Amino acid sequence: MTHASELPVLPKGKAADSGLTAGIPREDAILSAANLTIAFAALLFGGLAGLLQGFVRSGYLELPSWISYYALLTAHGVLLVLVLSSFFSIGYLYAGTSKVLGGLAPMTRNFGWAGFALMSVGTAMAAFFILAGKANVLYTFYTPMQAHPWFYIGLALIVVGILLNCVGMFITYQGWRKQHPGQLTPLFAFFSNAVFVLWVFASLFIAVFVVGLVIPWAFGWVPTIDPMIGRTLFWAFGHTLVNIWMLTSISAWYVSMPKVIGGKVFSDSLARVAVVILVVANVPGGFHHQILDPGLSVELKFLHVIQTFMIIFPSLMTAFAMLATMERAGRAKGVTSLLGWWKILPWSDARFFALIVAMFAFIPAGLGGIINASNQINQVVHNSIWVTGHLHLTVGTTVMLTFFAVSYWLIPFLSGRKMTKVLNRLAIAQTIIWASGMLIMSGAMHINGLLGSPRRTANTTYTGHEAAADWALYESFMAIGGMILFGAITLLIYIWVQLAFFAPKGETEFPIGEDDSKKDVSPLFMDRWAIWVVLATLSIAIAYVIPLADFVSGHNPGSPPFLMP
Amino acid sequence: MRIHHYEKLWLIIGSLILIIFLSILAVQTFVLDMGPPSHAETIDPQSVRESELFANTGLQEVGDKEYEIAMIAEMFAFRPGDLEVPVGSTVHFTLASPDVTHGFKITDTNINVMVVPGHISKISHTFDESGEYLILCNEYCGLGHEYMANTITVK
Ligand code: HEM
Ligand SMILES: [Cu+2]
Ligand SMILES: [Cu+2]
């Protein structure tokens, strides 16, 4: 296979005079930076909402009457789960793909900007209606709760914008393949394409739900809606989103981490296998959010549990590959003792440090996920704040710390600057503060969940019921963890602003690892995405055809809207 | 695609654990009948309040220390109100919503089921220990969601 460093060839049509900032065409850098800017703003405002939520739940703060706890929670969910993850994955993957494929195709840039515009307008619209108190429906907007119709239009614009970005990515990816017959795409581009394939699956489900069902009903053109169909379509989207974050994150683990530690990619071909399994097996996992729903048989639910557990397999492959990469890097530097390679890892490099803390957080996060998905055990934790604790370990810690690590090379790479020693130290401190804040907050959430405290619930003592009395202590810990986290966000923003505008000029590399087992390349058909899309569709059909057909023919007359507020 | 033999070992052991784990879940679900609540029956949400099924508000004794109750989960209350049963009672709950989706959770028990409009949910539990249990809605259902709670007293 061919490696990034050996690929000077640019796709035809690239303006030769546009100049290369930081190793990628200037236009690509600007597009990427624009996406990242919105992602970072979403973290700031979403984090602020989280801070206030922690204070409200613990009873330290009473909100003014013009905003409800649930408006904050809706903003928190939409900004962090939908906005941050989509803008970040686009900004990061577009930049990396531009680097490894030698620039984005001009059409890709057009699609990218059009998508960016739609997503930004959609985000602004959604945020407006949430803050105006016209969309207290949380980020899952379960029907038949109904928000202002234009809130849904905002969401639809975000989704269409994402789809345009998908098209953009496919154009560059397929264009490169046409120009390089007989060559395997670079591993980073392969990851990138996989993420956008998942975005297509995710977007289609949510588009059918929002555009096909919710919008006609919200404008009053259709009198009723079936809430179960809505839940099912939403979680087909929602769970795919989870794997989009994970795949985006592990692209950095597999491709960039080896280079950061001065090693090589353990096995390019096995990395691709893990990616393909994730893409093919992922969507049906959405049903593990519906284990306690009526209208789905026990047998069907068990099938979904098995399908959910399929993604443990690629996770095991990843765990092995990461440790193997680190060990080999050490051995290549001459370490012979059993665990000596562990000690010589670049612990004082913030890029590595944030990555490895993210990986460690995935151990409890993954175990928690197995617990949640274990069919009858789900009954113990479902909709308790344990689940929110789990979310903050997975996306809040593993994914976020990976994104932060990426930002420590991506921002200076785009801005043509260099990380200084001081900033590197601050970034290490940021990682430690973030991880401890999350440990405290998410630990408290896990405990309170086991004590019976529900998620998504404003401050209440349930008229002084003793069951609720046990929760107060851990709610204080949630608030303390939240304060630590918000401190970490302000520190992070300081680092980002420095890296973008003030750090000394210089060249920063976008770390792309080389394959360690060059003789063991993947067969070319790995790049034939039609195969994987067909297989993924098949696995979706196995999970979804029966329940959806059941709901559609289930004589459910449907629900009229209930306006929130 | 060469797989290192340590990796093979790791994946085989991992997969075996997974299979054993899933088998235990399967035995619990299908042999010991511990599967999640999965009743499948539809009802027009707009007719829940008038329907015969939910007209009989209150606990119905159907056997020795065995009760049935049909409850409406609505914004923002469970109807009928607080309940009381003797220690050792098995209670079969039947639930439906006339408005939005709610969650039915009783603290310190494994009772936990979604109440989605259009569907009837069922769940049963034997209360072996006395006390006042909190029944709460654990799915966001609107601006009064945190007030949606009752108790069931076991004595
Ligand atoms: C300053 C940092 C943060 C604080 C203090 C915070 C705090 C909270 C609190 C108190 C809740 C609500 C619990 C409830 O009532 O159910 C919550 C929910 C949630 N948070 Fe965070 N959080 C923070 C950062 C994040 C980040 C970075 C992410 C992910 C990128 C995240 C993802 C979520 C999700 C998915 C939910 C569930 C939303 C829902 O149930 O609708 N949070 N957070
Ligand atoms: Cu409710
Ligand atoms: Cu509720």
Coordinates of C-alpha atoms in Angstrom, one line a residue, chain A:
Chain A
M1 CA 0.0 0.0 0.0
T2 CA 1.0 3.6 -0.4
H3 CA 1.6 6.0 2.3
A4 CA 0.8 9.6 2.8
S5 CA 4.3 10.7 2.7
E6 CA 4.7 9.2 -0.8
L7 CA 1.7 10.9 -2.2
P8 CA 2.7 14.2 -3.8
V9 CA 0.0 13.8 -6.4
L10 CA -2.8 16.3 -6.2
P11 CA -6.3 15.7 -7.6
K12 CA -6.7 17.5 -10.9
G13 CA -8.2 20.9 -10.7
K14 CA -6.4 22.0 -7.5
A15 CA -5.4 25.6 -7.9
A16 CA -1.7 25.5 -8.0
D17 CA -1.3 29.1 -6.9
S18 CA -3.5 28.8 -3.8
G19 CA -0.5 28.2 -1.7
L20 CA 0.0 25.5 0.9
T21 CA -0.7 26.4 4.5
A22 CA 0.6 23.8 6.8
G23 CA 0.9 21.1 4.2
I24 CA -2.7 21.3 2.9
P25 CA -4.3 23.8 0.5
R26 CA -5.3 27.0 2.1
E27 CA -8.9 26.6 1.1
D28 CA -9.1 23.3 2.9
A29 CA -7.5 24.7 6.0
I30 CA -10.1 27.5 6.1
L31 CA -13.0 25.1 5.6
S32 CA -11.7 22.9 8.4
A33 CA -11.1 25.8 10.7
A34 CA -14.6 27.2 10.1
N35 CA -16.1 23.8 11.2
L36 CA -13.9 23.6 14.2
T37 CA -14.8 27.1 15.4
I38 CA -18.4 26.2 15.6
A39 CA -17.6 22.9 17.4
F40 CA -15.6 24.8 20.0
A41 CA -18.3 27.4 20.5
A42 CA -20.7 24.5 21.0
L43 CA -18.5 23.0 23.7
L44 CA -18.4 26.4 25.5
F45 CA -22.1 27.0 25.5
G46 CA -23.0 23.4 26.0
G47 CA -20.6 23.2 29.0
L48 CA -22.1 26.3 30.5
A49 CA -25.6 24.7 30.3
G50 CA -24.1 21.6 32.0
L51 CA -22.6 23.7 34.8
L52 CA -26.0 25.3 35.5
Q53 CA -27.8 21.9 35.3
G54 CA -25.4 20.5 38.0
F55 CA -26.2 23.5 40.2
V56 CA -29.9 23.2 39.7
R57 CA -30.1 19.5 40.4
S58 CA -28.2 19.8 43.6
G59 CA -30.5 22.7 44.7
Y60 CA -27.7 25.3 44.8
L61 CA -29.3 27.4 42.1
E62 CA -32.8 28.4 41.2
L63 CA -33.3 29.4 37.6
P64 CA -35.0 32.7 36.7
S65 CA -38.6 32.1 35.5
W66 CA -37.8 32.8 31.8
I67 CA -35.7 29.6 31.4
S68 CA -36.5 26.1 32.5
Y69 CA -34.1 23.3 33.5
Y70 CA -35.4 21.4 30.5
A71 CA -34.5 24.2 28.1
L72 CA -30.9 24.0 29.4
L73 CA -30.9 20.3 29.1
T74 CA -32.2 20.5 25.6
A75 CA -29.4 23.0 24.7
H76 CA -26.8 20.8 26.4
G77 CA -27.8 17.7 24.5
V78 CA -28.3 19.4 21.1
L79 CA -25.1 21.4 21.3
L80 CA -22.8 18.7 22.6
V81 CA -24.2 15.6 21.1
L82 CA -25.4 16.8 17.7
V83 CA -23.6 20.1 16.9
L84 CA -20.2 19.6 18.5
S85 CA -19.7 16.0 17.2
S86 CA -20.8 16.8 13.6
F87 CA -18.8 20.0 13.2
F88 CA -15.7 18.5 14.8
S89 CA -15.8 15.2 12.8
I90 CA -16.2 17.2 9.6
G91 CA -13.4 19.7 10.5
Y92 CA -11.0 17.1 11.6
L93 CA -11.6 14.5 8.9
Y94 CA -11.7 17.0 6.0
A95 CA -8.3 18.3 7.1
G96 CA -6.8 14.9 7.6
T97 CA -8.1 13.6 4.3
S98 CA -6.9 16.7 2.5
K99 CA -3.5 15.9 3.9
V100 CA -3.3 12.2 3.1
L101 CA -5.0 12.5 -0.4
G102 CA -3.1 15.6 -1.3
G103 CA -5.9 18.2 -1.2
L104 CA -9.7 18.0 -1.4
A105 CA -11.4 18.1 -4.8
P106 CA -12.8 21.6 -5.7
M107 CA -16.3 20.1 -5.8
T108 CA -15.7 18.8 -2.3
R109 CA -15.0 22.3 -1.1
N110 CA -18.3 23.5 -2.6
F111 CA -20.2 20.8 -0.9
G112 CA -18.3 21.4 2.3
W113 CA -19.2 25.1 2.4
A114 CA -22.8 24.6 1.4
G115 CA -23.1 22.0 4.1
F116 CA -21.4 24.2 6.6
A117 CA -23.8 27.1 5.8
L118 CA -26.9 24.9 6.2
M119 CA -25.6 23.4 9.4
S120 CA -24.8 26.8 10.9
V121 CA -28.1 28.3 10.0
G122 CA -29.8 25.1 11.3
T123 CA -27.9 25.3 14.6
A124 CA -28.7 29.0 15.1
M125 CA -32.4 28.3 14.5
A126 CA -32.5 25.4 16.8
A127 CA -30.6 27.3 19.5
F128 CA -33.0 30.3 19.2
F129 CA -36.1 28.2 19.7
I130 CA -34.6 26.3 22.6
L131 CA -33.6 29.5 24.4
A132 CA -36.9 31.1 23.6
G133 CA -38.5 28.3 25.6
K134 CA -40.3 27.0 22.5
A135 CA -38.5 23.6 22.3
N136 CA -38.4 22.0 25.7
V137 CA -38.3 18.6 24.2
L138 CA -34.7 17.5 24.9
Y139 CA -32.3 16.4 22.2
T140 CA -34.3 13.2 21.7
F141 CA -37.5 15.2 20.9
Y142 CA -39.7 12.2 21.6
T143 CA -43.1 12.6 20.0
P144 CA -45.9 13.3 20.7
M145 CA -44.2 16.1 22.7
Q146 CA -44.1 19.0 20.2
A147 CA -41.7 21.9 19.8
H148 CA -42.1 24.9 17.6
P149 CA -42.3 23.7 14.0
W150 CA -39.3 25.8 13.0
F151 CA -37.2 24.1 15.6
Y152 CA -37.5 20.9 13.5
I153 CA -36.7 22.8 10.4
G154 CA -33.5 23.9 12.1
L155 CA -32.7 20.2 12.9
A156 CA -33.5 19.2 9.3
L157 CA -31.1 21.8 7.9
I158 CA -28.3 20.4 10.1
V159 CA -29.0 16.9 8.8
V160 CA -29.1 18.1 5.1
G161 CA -25.9 20.0 5.7
I162 CA -24.2 16.8 7.1
L163 CA -25.4 14.9 4.0
L164 CA -23.8 17.5 1.7
N165 CA -20.6 17.0 3.6
C166 CA -20.9 13.3 3.0
V167 CA -21.2 13.8 -0.7
G168 CA -18.2 16.1 -0.5
M169 CA -16.1 13.4 1.1
F170 CA -17.2 10.7 -1.3
I171 CA -16.2 12.9 -4.3
T172 CA -12.6 13.3 -3.0
Y173 CA -12.3 9.7 -1.9
Q174 CA -13.6 8.2 -5.2
G175 CA -11.7 10.8 -7.2
W176 CA -8.5 9.7 -5.6
R177 CA -9.3 6.0 -6.3
K178 CA -9.9 6.7 -9.9
Q179 CA -6.6 8.5 -10.3
H180 CA -4.7 5.7 -8.4
P181 CA -6.0 2.5 -9.9
G182 CA -4.6 -0.6 -8.1
Q183 CA -3.7 1.4 -5.0
L184 CA -5.3 1.1 -1.6
T185 CA -6.5 4.4 -0.1
P186 CA -4.4 5.6 2.9
L187 CA -5.7 4.3 6.2
F188 CA -6.8 7.8 7.4
A189 CA -8.9 8.3 4.3
F190 CA -10.4 4.9 4.8
F191 CA -11.5 5.8 8.4
S192 CA -12.8 9.1 7.1
N193 CA -14.9 7.6 4.4
A194 CA -16.2 5.0 6.9
V195 CA -17.4 7.9 9.2
F196 CA -19.2 9.6 6.4
V197 CA -20.8 6.3 5.3
L198 CA -22.1 6.1 8.9
W199 CA -23.3 9.7 8.7
V200 CA -25.3 8.8 5.6
F201 CA -27.0 5.9 7.5
A202 CA -27.6 8.0 10.5
S203 CA -28.9 11.0 8.5
L204 CA -31.3 8.9 6.5
F205 CA -33.1 7.6 9.6
I206 CA -33.3 11.0 11.2
A207 CA -34.4 12.6 7.9
V208 CA -37.2 10.1 7.5
F209 CA -38.3 10.9 11.0
V210 CA -38.0 14.6 11.0
V211 CA -38.8 15.5 7.4
G212 CA -41.2 12.6 6.7
L213 CA -43.1 12.4 10.0
V214 CA -42.5 15.2 12.4
I215 CA -42.5 18.3 10.2
P216 CA -45.9 17.5 8.5
W217 CA -47.4 16.8 11.9
A218 CA -45.8 19.8 13.6
F219 CA -47.3 22.2 11.0
G220 CA -50.6 20.5 11.4
W221 CA -50.9 18.9 8.0
V222 CA -51.1 15.5 9.5
P223 CA -53.2 15.1 12.7
T224 CA -51.4 12.2 14.5
I225 CA -48.0 10.5 14.8
D226 CA -46.9 7.1 16.0
P227 CA -44.5 7.6 19.0
M228 CA -43.0 4.1 18.7
I229 CA -42.0 4.5 15.1
G230 CA -40.5 7.8 16.2
R231 CA -38.5 6.3 19.0
T232 CA -37.2 3.5 16.8
L233 CA -36.1 5.8 14.0
F234 CA -34.5 8.2 16.5
W235 CA -32.4 5.5 18.1
A236 CA -31.3 4.1 14.8
F237 CA -29.9 7.6 14.3
G238 CA -28.8 8.1 17.9
H239 CA -26.8 5.0 18.2
T240 CA -25.2 5.4 14.8
L241 CA -24.1 8.8 16.0
V242 CA -22.3 7.1 18.9
N243 CA -20.3 4.9 16.5
I244 CA -19.6 8.0 14.5
W245 CA -17.9 9.6 17.5
M246 CA -16.1 6.4 18.3
L247 CA -14.9 5.8 14.7
T248 CA -13.7 9.4 14.5
S249 CA -11.9 9.0 17.8
I250 CA -10.2 5.7 17.0
S251 CA -9.0 7.1 13.7
A252 CA -6.7 9.2 15.8
W253 CA -5.8 6.2 18.0
Y254 CA -4.9 4.0 15.1
V255 CA -3.4 6.4 12.6
S256 CA -1.9 9.3 14.6
M257 CA -1.0 7.9 18.0
P258 CA 1.7 5.6 16.5
K259 CA 3.4 8.5 14.9
V260 CA 3.1 10.6 18.1
I261 CA 5.0 8.0 20.1
G262 CA 7.6 7.4 17.4
G263 CA 6.3 4.0 16.4
K264 CA 4.3 2.5 13.5
V265 CA 0.8 1.4 12.8
F266 CA 0.6 -2.1 14.2
S267 CA -1.4 -3.5 11.4
D268 CA -3.0 -1.5 8.7
S269 CA -5.1 -4.4 7.4
L270 CA -6.5 -5.3 10.8
A271 CA -7.4 -1.7 11.4
R272 CA -9.5 -1.8 8.3
V273 CA -11.2 -5.0 9.4
A274 CA -12.2 -3.3 12.7
V275 CA -13.5 -0.3 10.8
V276 CA -15.6 -2.5 8.5
I277 CA -17.1 -4.5 11.3
L278 CA -18.1 -1.3 13.1
V279 CA -19.8 0.0 9.9
V280 CA -21.6 -3.2 9.1
A281 CA -22.7 -4.1 12.6
N282 CA -23.5 -0.8 14.1
V283 CA -27.0 0.5 13.4
P284 CA -29.1 -2.2 15.0
G285 CA -27.4 -1.3 18.3
G286 CA -30.0 1.5 18.5
F287 CA -32.5 -1.0 19.9
H288 CA -30.7 -1.3 23.2
H289 CA -32.3 2.1 24.0
Q290 CA -35.7 0.4 23.8
I291 CA -35.3 -2.7 25.9
L292 CA -38.1 -1.6 28.2
D293 CA -40.4 -0.4 25.5
P294 CA -43.8 -2.1 24.9
G295 CA -44.7 -3.6 21.6
L296 CA -41.4 -5.4 20.9
S297 CA -41.2 -9.1 21.7
V298 CA -38.7 -10.6 24.2
E299 CA -37.2 -12.7 21.3
L300 CA -36.7 -9.6 19.1
K301 CA -35.1 -7.7 22.0
F302 CA -32.7 -10.6 22.5
L303 CA -31.7 -10.5 18.9
H304 CA -30.9 -6.8 19.3
V305 CA -28.8 -7.5 22.4
I306 CA -26.7 -10.0 20.3
Q307 CA -26.4 -7.4 17.6
T308 CA -25.4 -4.8 20.1
F309 CA -22.7 -7.0 21.5
M310 CA -21.2 -7.6 18.0
I311 CA -19.3 -4.3 18.4
I312 CA -17.4 -5.6 21.3
F313 CA -15.3 -7.6 18.9
P314 CA -13.7 -4.7 17.1
S315 CA -13.2 -3.0 20.5
L316 CA -11.2 -6.0 21.5
M317 CA -9.1 -5.7 18.3
T318 CA -8.6 -2.0 19.0
A319 CA -7.4 -2.7 22.6
F320 CA -4.9 -5.2 21.3
A321 CA -3.7 -3.0 18.5
M322 CA -3.1 0.0 20.8
L323 CA -1.0 -1.9 23.3
A324 CA 0.9 -3.7 20.6
T325 CA 1.7 -0.4 18.9
M326 CA 3.1 1.0 22.1
E327 CA 5.1 -2.1 22.9
R328 CA 6.6 -2.3 19.5
A329 CA 7.5 1.4 19.6
G330 CA 9.4 0.7 22.8
R331 CA 11.1 -2.4 21.5
A332 CA 12.2 -0.5 18.3
K333 CA 13.9 1.9 20.6
G334 CA 15.8 -1.0 22.2
V335 CA 13.7 -1.6 25.3
T336 CA 14.1 -5.3 26.4
S337 CA 12.5 -5.5 29.8
L338 CA 8.9 -6.8 30.1
L339 CA 7.2 -3.5 30.8
G340 CA 10.0 -1.0 30.1
W341 CA 8.2 0.2 26.9
W342 CA 5.4 1.5 29.0
K343 CA 7.7 3.8 31.0
I344 CA 9.3 5.4 27.9
L345 CA 6.1 6.4 26.3
P346 CA 6.0 10.2 25.8
W347 CA 4.0 10.9 28.9
S348 CA 5.0 14.6 28.9
D349 CA 3.6 15.1 25.4
A350 CA 0.0 16.5 25.7
R351 CA -1.0 14.9 22.4
F352 CA -0.2 11.5 23.7
F353 CA -1.2 12.1 27.3
A354 CA -4.7 13.2 26.4
L355 CA -5.1 10.2 24.0
I356 CA -4.0 7.6 26.6
V357 CA -6.2 9.0 29.3
A358 CA -9.1 8.8 26.8
M359 CA -8.3 5.2 26.1
F360 CA -8.2 4.4 29.8
A361 CA -11.6 6.0 30.3
F362 CA -13.0 3.7 27.7
I363 CA -12.4 0.7 29.9
P364 CA -15.0 1.6 32.5
A365 CA -17.1 3.3 29.8
G366 CA -17.2 0.1 27.7
L367 CA -17.9 -2.1 30.7
G368 CA -20.8 0.2 31.7
G369 CA -22.1 -0.1 28.1
I370 CA -22.1 -3.9 28.4
I371 CA -24.0 -3.6 31.7
N372 CA -26.6 -1.3 30.1
A373 CA -27.1 -3.5 27.1
S374 CA -27.5 -6.7 29.1
N375 CA -31.2 -7.2 28.4
Q376 CA -32.8 -7.7 31.8
I377 CA -30.0 -5.8 33.7
N378 CA -31.1 -2.8 31.7
Q379 CA -34.2 -2.7 33.9
V380 CA -32.0 -1.8 36.9
V381 CA -30.4 1.2 35.3
H382 CA -32.7 2.4 32.5
N383 CA -33.4 6.1 32.6
S384 CA -31.7 6.5 35.9
I385 CA -28.9 9.0 36.1
W386 CA -26.4 6.1 36.0
V387 CA -27.0 6.3 32.2
T388 CA -26.0 10.0 32.2
G389 CA -22.9 9.0 34.1
H390 CA -22.2 6.5 31.4
L391 CA -22.6 9.1 28.7
H392 CA -20.1 11.4 30.4
L393 CA -17.5 8.6 30.5
T394 CA -18.0 7.6 26.8
V395 CA -18.6 10.7 24.9
G396 CA -17.8 13.2 27.7
T397 CA -14.4 11.7 28.5
T398 CA -13.1 9.2 25.9
V399 CA -14.4 11.0 22.9
M400 CA -13.8 14.5 24.2
L401 CA -10.3 13.9 25.4
T402 CA -9.5 12.4 22.0
F403 CA -10.9 15.4 20.3
F404 CA -8.8 17.7 22.6
A405 CA -5.7 15.6 21.8
V406 CA -6.4 16.0 18.1
S407 CA -6.9 19.8 18.5
Y408 CA -3.4 20.1 20.0
W409 CA -1.9 19.2 16.6
L410 CA -4.8 20.1 14.3
I411 CA -5.1 23.8 15.4
P412 CA -1.4 24.7 15.0
F413 CA -1.3 22.6 11.8
L414 CA -4.0 24.8 10.4
S415 CA -2.8 28.1 11.8
G416 CA 0.8 27.5 10.8
R417 CA 2.0 27.8 14.4
K418 CA 3.7 25.7 17.0
M419 CA 2.8 24.3 20.4
T420 CA 5.0 25.9 23.0
K421 CA 6.3 24.2 26.2
V422 CA 4.0 26.2 28.4
L423 CA 1.0 25.5 26.3
N424 CA 1.9 21.8 26.3
R425 CA 2.1 21.8 30.1
L426 CA -1.3 23.6 30.3
A427 CA -2.7 21.0 28.0
I428 CA -1.5 18.2 30.2
A429 CA -3.0 20.0 33.2
Q430 CA -6.2 20.4 31.3
T431 CA -6.3 16.6 30.7
I432 CA -5.9 15.9 34.3
I433 CA -8.5 18.5 35.4
W434 CA -11.0 17.2 32.8
A435 CA -10.5 13.6 33.8
S436 CA -10.9 14.3 37.5
G437 CA -13.9 16.5 37.0
M438 CA -15.5 13.7 34.9
L439 CA -14.5 11.1 37.4
I440 CA -16.2 13.0 40.2
M441 CA -19.3 14.0 38.3
S442 CA -19.8 10.7 36.5
G443 CA -19.0 8.6 39.5
A444 CA -21.6 10.5 41.5
M445 CA -24.1 10.0 38.7
H446 CA -23.4 6.3 38.5
I447 CA -24.0 5.9 42.3
N448 CA -27.1 8.0 42.4
G449 CA -28.5 6.0 39.5
L450 CA -28.1 2.8 41.5
L451 CA -29.8 4.6 44.3
G452 CA -32.8 5.2 42.1
S453 CA -32.4 8.8 41.0
P454 CA -33.9 9.4 37.6
R455 CA -32.1 11.2 34.8
R456 CA -33.6 14.3 33.0
T457 CA -35.3 15.5 36.1
A458 CA -35.1 19.0 37.6
N459 CA -34.4 19.4 41.3
T460 CA -37.0 17.6 43.4
T461 CA -37.2 15.8 46.8
Y462 CA -40.4 14.1 45.8
T463 CA -42.2 15.8 48.7
G464 CA -39.5 14.8 51.1
H465 CA -39.6 11.1 50.3
E466 CA -36.8 9.2 52.1
A467 CA -35.7 7.4 48.9
A468 CA -34.7 10.8 47.5
A469 CA -32.9 11.9 50.6
D470 CA -29.9 9.6 49.8
W471 CA -29.3 11.5 46.6
A472 CA -28.5 14.9 47.9
L473 CA -24.9 14.1 48.8
Y474 CA -24.0 12.8 45.4
E475 CA -25.8 15.7 43.7
S476 CA -23.4 18.0 45.5
F477 CA -20.5 15.9 44.0
M478 CA -22.1 16.3 40.6
A479 CA -22.1 20.1 41.1
I480 CA -18.5 20.1 42.2
G481 CA -17.4 17.9 39.3
G482 CA -19.3 20.3 37.0
M483 CA -17.4 23.3 38.4
I484 CA -14.1 21.5 37.8
L485 CA -15.1 20.7 34.3
F486 CA -16.2 24.2 33.5
G487 CA -12.8 25.4 34.7
A488 CA -11.2 22.9 32.4
I489 CA -13.3 24.2 29.5
T490 CA -12.1 27.8 30.0
L491 CA -8.5 26.6 30.2
L492 CA -9.0 24.7 27.0
I493 CA -10.4 27.7 25.2
Y494 CA -7.4 29.7 26.3
I495 CA -5.1 27.0 24.8
W496 CA -7.1 26.9 21.6
V497 CA -7.0 30.7 21.2
Q498 CA -3.3 30.7 21.8
L499 CA -2.7 27.9 19.3
A500 CA -4.9 29.6 16.7
F501 CA -3.7 33.2 16.9
F502 CA -0.7 33.8 19.2
A503 CA 1.7 30.8 19.4
P504 CA 5.0 31.3 17.6
K505 CA 4.8 30.7 13.8
G506 CA 6.2 27.4 12.7
E507 CA 5.3 24.1 11.1
T508 CA 3.3 21.5 13.0
E509 CA 2.9 18.1 11.5
F510 CA -0.4 16.2 11.3
P511 CA 0.9 12.9 12.6
I512 CA 0.1 10.1 10.2
G513 CA 1.7 6.7 11.1
E514 CA 3.3 4.4 8.7
D515 CA 2.3 0.7 8.5
D516 CA 4.5 -1.7 10.4
S517 CA 3.6 -4.7 8.3
K518 CA 4.0 -3.5 4.8
K519 CA 4.1 -6.9 3.3
D520 CA 0.8 -7.7 4.8
V521 CA -1.4 -5.3 2.9
S522 CA -5.2 -5.5 2.7
P523 CA -6.8 -6.8 -0.5
L524 CA -8.1 -4.1 -2.8
F525 CA -11.7 -5.0 -2.3
M526 CA -11.6 -3.4 1.2
D527 CA -12.0 -0.1 -0.7
R528 CA -15.1 -1.2 -2.4
W529 CA -17.6 0.4 -0.2
A530 CA -20.6 -1.0 -2.1
I531 CA -19.9 -4.3 -0.4
W532 CA -19.9 -2.9 3.1
V533 CA -23.0 -0.7 2.5
V534 CA -24.9 -3.8 1.2
L535 CA -23.9 -5.8 4.3
A536 CA -24.7 -3.0 6.6
T537 CA -28.1 -2.6 5.0
L538 CA -28.7 -6.3 5.5
S539 CA -27.9 -6.2 9.2
I540 CA -30.2 -3.2 9.5
A541 CA -33.0 -5.1 7.7
I542 CA -32.6 -8.1 10.1
A543 CA -33.1 -5.8 13.0
Y544 CA -35.7 -3.3 11.7
V545 CA -38.0 -4.9 9.2
I546 CA -40.1 -6.9 11.7
P547 CA -40.6 -4.2 14.3
L548 CA -41.2 -1.4 11.9
A549 CA -43.7 -3.5 9.9
D550 CA -45.4 -4.4 13.2
F551 CA -45.7 -0.7 14.2
V552 CA -47.0 0.4 10.8
S553 CA -49.6 -2.3 10.7
G554 CA -50.3 -2.3 14.4
H555 CA -53.6 -0.4 14.4
N556 CA -52.0 2.3 16.5
P557 CA -54.2 5.3 15.7
G558 CA -51.4 7.6 16.7
S559 CA -51.1 10.7 18.9
P560 CA -52.1 14.3 18.5
P561 CA -49.4 16.8 19.5
F562 CA -48.7 18.0 23.0
L563 CA -47.0 21.4 22.9
M564 CA -44.0 21.9 25.1
P565 CA -44.2 24.1 27.0

